[in-house]
XYZ file of C-alpha atoms in Angstrom:
299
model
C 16.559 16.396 -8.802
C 17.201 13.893 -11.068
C 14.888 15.508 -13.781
C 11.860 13.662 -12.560
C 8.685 15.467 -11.123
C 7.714 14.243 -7.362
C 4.410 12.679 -5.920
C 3.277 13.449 -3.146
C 1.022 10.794 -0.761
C -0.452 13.233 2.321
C -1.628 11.570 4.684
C -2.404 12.220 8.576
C -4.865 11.084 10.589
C -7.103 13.623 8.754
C -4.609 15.935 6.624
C -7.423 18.260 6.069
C -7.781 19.387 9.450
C -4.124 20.581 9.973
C -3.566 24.598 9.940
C -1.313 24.197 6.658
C -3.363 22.100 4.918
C -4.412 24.420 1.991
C -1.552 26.878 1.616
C 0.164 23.811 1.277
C -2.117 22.335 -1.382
C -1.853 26.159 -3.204
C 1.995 25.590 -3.098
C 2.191 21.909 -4.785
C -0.499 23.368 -7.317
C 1.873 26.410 -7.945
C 4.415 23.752 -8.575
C 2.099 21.744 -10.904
C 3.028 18.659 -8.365
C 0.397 15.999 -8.108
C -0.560 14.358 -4.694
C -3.226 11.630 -3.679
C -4.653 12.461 -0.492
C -5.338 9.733 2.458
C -7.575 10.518 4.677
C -11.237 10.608 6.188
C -14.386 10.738 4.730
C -15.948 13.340 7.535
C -15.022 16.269 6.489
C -15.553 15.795 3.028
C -18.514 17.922 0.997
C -18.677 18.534 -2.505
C -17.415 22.290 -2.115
C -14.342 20.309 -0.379
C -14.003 17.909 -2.930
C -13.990 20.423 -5.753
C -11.364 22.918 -4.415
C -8.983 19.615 -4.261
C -9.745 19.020 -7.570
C -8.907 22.575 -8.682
C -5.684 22.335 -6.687
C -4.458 19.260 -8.633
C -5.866 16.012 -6.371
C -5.844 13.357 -8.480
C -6.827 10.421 -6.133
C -8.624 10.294 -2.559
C -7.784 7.407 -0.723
C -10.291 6.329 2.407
C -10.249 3.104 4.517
C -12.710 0.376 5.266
C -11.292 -2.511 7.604
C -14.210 -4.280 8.169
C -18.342 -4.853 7.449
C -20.325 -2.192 9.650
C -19.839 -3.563 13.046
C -15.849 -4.568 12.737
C -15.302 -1.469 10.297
C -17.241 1.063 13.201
C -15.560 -0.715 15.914
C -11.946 0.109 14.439
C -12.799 3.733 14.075
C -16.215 5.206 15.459
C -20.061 4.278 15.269
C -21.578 5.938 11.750
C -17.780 5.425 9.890
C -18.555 3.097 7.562
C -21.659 4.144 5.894
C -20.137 7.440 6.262
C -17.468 6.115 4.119
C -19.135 4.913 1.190
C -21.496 7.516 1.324
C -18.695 10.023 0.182
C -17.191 7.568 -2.492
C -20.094 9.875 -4.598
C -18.917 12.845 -3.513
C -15.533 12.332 -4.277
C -16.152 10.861 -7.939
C -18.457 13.406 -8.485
C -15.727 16.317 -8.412
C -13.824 13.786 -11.110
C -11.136 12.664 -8.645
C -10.650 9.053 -8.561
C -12.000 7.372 -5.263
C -9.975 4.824 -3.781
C -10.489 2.299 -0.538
C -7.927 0.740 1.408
C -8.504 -2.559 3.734
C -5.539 -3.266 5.983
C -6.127 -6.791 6.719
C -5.477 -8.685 9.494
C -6.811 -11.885 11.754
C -9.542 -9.690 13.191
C -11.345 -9.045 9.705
C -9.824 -11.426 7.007
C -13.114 -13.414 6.884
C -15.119 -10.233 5.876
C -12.666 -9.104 2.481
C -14.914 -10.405 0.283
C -18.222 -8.582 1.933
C -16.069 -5.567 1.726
C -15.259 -5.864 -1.716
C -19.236 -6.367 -2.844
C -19.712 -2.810 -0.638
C -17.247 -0.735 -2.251
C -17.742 -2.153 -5.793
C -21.898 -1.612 -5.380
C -20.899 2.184 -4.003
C -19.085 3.231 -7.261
C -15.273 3.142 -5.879
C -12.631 3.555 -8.643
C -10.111 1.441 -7.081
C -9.861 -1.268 -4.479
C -6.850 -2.807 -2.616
C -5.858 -4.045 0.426
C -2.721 -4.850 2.305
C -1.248 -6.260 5.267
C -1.414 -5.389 9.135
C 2.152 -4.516 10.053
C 2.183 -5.306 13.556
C 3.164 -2.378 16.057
C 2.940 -3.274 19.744
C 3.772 -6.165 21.874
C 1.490 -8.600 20.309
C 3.402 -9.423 17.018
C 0.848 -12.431 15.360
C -1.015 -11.101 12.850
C -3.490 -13.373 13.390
C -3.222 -15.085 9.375
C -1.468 -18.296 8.632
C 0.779 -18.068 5.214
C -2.159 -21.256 3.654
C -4.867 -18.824 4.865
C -3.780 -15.893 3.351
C -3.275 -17.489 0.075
C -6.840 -19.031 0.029
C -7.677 -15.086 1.023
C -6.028 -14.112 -2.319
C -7.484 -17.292 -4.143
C -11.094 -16.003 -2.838
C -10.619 -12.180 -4.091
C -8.737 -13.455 -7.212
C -12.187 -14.881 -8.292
C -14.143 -11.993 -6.703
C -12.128 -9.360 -8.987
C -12.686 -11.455 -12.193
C -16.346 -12.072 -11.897
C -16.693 -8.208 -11.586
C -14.544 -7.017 -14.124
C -16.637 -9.865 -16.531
C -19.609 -8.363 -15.894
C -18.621 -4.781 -16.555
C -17.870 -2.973 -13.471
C -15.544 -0.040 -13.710
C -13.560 -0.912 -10.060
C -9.727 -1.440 -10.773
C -8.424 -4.036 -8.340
C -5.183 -3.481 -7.118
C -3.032 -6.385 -6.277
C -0.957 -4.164 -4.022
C 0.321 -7.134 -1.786
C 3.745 -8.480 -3.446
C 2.366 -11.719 -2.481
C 0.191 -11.469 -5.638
C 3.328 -12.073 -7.403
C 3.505 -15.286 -5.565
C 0.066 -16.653 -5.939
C 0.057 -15.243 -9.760
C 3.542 -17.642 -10.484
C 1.440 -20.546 -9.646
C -1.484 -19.895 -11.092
C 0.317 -19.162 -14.626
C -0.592 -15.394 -14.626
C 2.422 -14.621 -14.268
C 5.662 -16.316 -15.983
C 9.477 -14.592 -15.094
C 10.412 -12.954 -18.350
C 12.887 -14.881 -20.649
C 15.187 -11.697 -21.352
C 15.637 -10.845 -17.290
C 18.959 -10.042 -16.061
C 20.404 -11.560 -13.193
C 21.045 -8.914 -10.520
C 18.042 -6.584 -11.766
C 15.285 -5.477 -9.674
C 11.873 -5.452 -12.269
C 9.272 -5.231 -9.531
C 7.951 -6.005 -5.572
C 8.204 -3.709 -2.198
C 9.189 0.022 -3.674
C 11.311 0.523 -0.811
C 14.765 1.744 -1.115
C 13.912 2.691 -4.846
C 10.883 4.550 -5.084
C 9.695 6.599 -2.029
C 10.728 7.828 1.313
C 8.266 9.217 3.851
C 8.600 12.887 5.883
C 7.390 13.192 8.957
C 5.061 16.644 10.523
C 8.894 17.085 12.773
C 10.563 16.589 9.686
C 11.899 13.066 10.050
C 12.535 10.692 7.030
C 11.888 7.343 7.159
C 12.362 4.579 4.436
C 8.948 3.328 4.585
C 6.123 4.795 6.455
C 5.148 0.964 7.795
C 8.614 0.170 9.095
C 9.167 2.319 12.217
C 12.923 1.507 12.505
C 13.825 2.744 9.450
C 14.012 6.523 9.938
C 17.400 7.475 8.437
C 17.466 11.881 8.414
C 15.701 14.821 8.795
C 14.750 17.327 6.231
C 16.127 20.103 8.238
C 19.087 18.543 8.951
C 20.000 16.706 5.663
C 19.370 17.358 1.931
C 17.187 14.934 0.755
C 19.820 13.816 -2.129
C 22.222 12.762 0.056
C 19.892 10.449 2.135
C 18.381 8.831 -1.134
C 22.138 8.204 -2.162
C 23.864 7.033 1.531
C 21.276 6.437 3.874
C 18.811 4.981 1.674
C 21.181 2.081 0.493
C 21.197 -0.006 3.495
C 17.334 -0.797 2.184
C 18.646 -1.814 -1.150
C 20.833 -4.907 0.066
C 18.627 -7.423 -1.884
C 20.937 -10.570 -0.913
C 19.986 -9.795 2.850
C 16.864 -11.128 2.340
C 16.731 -14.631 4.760
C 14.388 -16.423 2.553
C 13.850 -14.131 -0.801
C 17.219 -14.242 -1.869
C 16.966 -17.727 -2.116
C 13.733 -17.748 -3.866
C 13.362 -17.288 -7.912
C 10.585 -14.667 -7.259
C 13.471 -12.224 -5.634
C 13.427 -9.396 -8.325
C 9.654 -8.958 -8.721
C 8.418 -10.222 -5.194
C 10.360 -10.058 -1.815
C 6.748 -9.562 0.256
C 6.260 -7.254 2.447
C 9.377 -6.342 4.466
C 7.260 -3.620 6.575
C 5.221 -6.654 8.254
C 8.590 -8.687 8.456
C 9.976 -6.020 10.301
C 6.867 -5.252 12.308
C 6.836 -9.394 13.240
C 10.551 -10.153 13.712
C 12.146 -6.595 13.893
C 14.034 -7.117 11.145
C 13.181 -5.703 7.432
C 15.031 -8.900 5.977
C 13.459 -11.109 7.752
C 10.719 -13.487 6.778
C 7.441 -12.847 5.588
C 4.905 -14.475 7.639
C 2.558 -14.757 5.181
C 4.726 -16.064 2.707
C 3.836 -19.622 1.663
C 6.654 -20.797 -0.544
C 8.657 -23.472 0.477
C 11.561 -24.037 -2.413
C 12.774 -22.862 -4.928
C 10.461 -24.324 -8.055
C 13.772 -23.412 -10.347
C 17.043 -25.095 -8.099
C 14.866 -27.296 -5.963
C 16.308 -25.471 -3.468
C 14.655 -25.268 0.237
C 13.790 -21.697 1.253
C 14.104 -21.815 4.742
């Protein structure tokens, strides 16, 4: 559709472990269709690592939310040596090794220790992103000023590493990079944007779409009200077309649409949902107060 060749992100729990797991692999390598897989690090040998390869993996994605204790306490006692132990393994059948922190209240303190532990383990690529709250208790424990000194922290963290020769790619996956980039200086909006064009921020609505094991399509994989079809119910066209547009209403947003960051920021509208139940709500981790351009207050 649309002339463009798919990507696939599989992800589970631990994809590896489901029944279909490798005919399905066979079938996207029949296709020639790439995929990052994002999953555990348990299961994972070098025979394992080397028949994803074959089969077209390109990137292996595991998580680390924490040093040891906060890390083993999220998932199981062992996890997190476990974890970097098999950053080896993975780069070692030449796919590209990748660790994930969701952060949150609970662990924001220990970023920075996490970041030395990955980097000193040989991981190709680092990021980290936001808790998207999913039960009752809706504070994700981070003030919008803390956050920011969080990104002001890893900022220098990434910079003293990449001067000194490491190989780790930092990913500024957060939108709020944007944010703390624009007043830094790193980055300047572009003297040749259009009004009314969308150059960068949360994918959503543009990009991707998640599918569900029953078949259910969702807009984002982080925003649970946002399922909109069902792959054996609808054709996936018609959903990226209709259904699809009602994440693309960019003037929605309460405070974004206000802001002069709108076409390459917006946040993350996953945790504004997961906060406020609503995707155009407001980012509660966003700092910005006015509009640097109009003057204009925010919220």
């Amino acid at each position: 559709m649309y002339d463009r060749l798919p990507y696939f992100y599989i992800t589970g729990g631990d994809p590896i472990l489901h029944p279909d797991f490798w005919p399905l692999l066979e079938l996207l390598a029949i296709k020639r269709i790439p995929f990052t897989l994002m999953g555990n690090p348990f299961h994972l040998t070098d025979e394992v690592c080397q028949r994803l390869k074959l089969l077209g993996c390109e990137k292996y994605q595991l998580s680390i939310d924490g040093l040891e204790q906060t890390h083993d306490w999220f998932r199981k006692p062992g996890s997190f040596q476990t974890t970097l132990e098999k950053i080896a393994t993975i780069n070692r059948a030449g796919i590209r090794s990748v660790v994930m922190t969701t952060v949150s209240g609970t662990n924001i303190h220990e970023v920075p220790g996490i970041i030395d532990a990955v980097v000193n383990a040989g991981v190709n690529v680092y990021a980290f992103a936001r808790y998207c709250p999913t039960s009752e208790a809706k504070d994700t424990g981070m003030a919008p000023r803390e956050y920011r000194h969080l990104l002001e922290v890893c900022d220098a963290r990434f910079k003293a590493y990449e001067a000194a020769g490491y190989d780790t790619y930092f990913n500024r996956k957060d939108h709020l990079w944007t944010l703390y980039q624009y007043e830094t200086g790193a980055f300047k909006i572009p003297e040749d944007a259009q009004p009314g064009m969308i150059y960068g921020g949360c994918n959503c609505g543009n990009c991707h779409m998640t599918i569900l094991p029953t078949g259910d399509v969702y807009a984002c994989r982080r925003v649970q009200i946002s399922r909109v079809g069902n792959v054996f119910e609808d054709r996936l066209a018609d959903l990226w077309v209709a259904e699809l547009e009602q994440y693309r209403q960019y003037d929605k947003f309460k405070k974004c649409s206000k802001c002069e960051l709108l076409p390459w920021c917006r946040g993350c509208p996953a945790v504004a949902s997961g906060a406020r139940g609503d995707f155009y709500g407001v980012d509660p981790q966003c700092w910005k107060e006015k509009n640097d351009i109009t003057g204009e207050a925010l919220i």
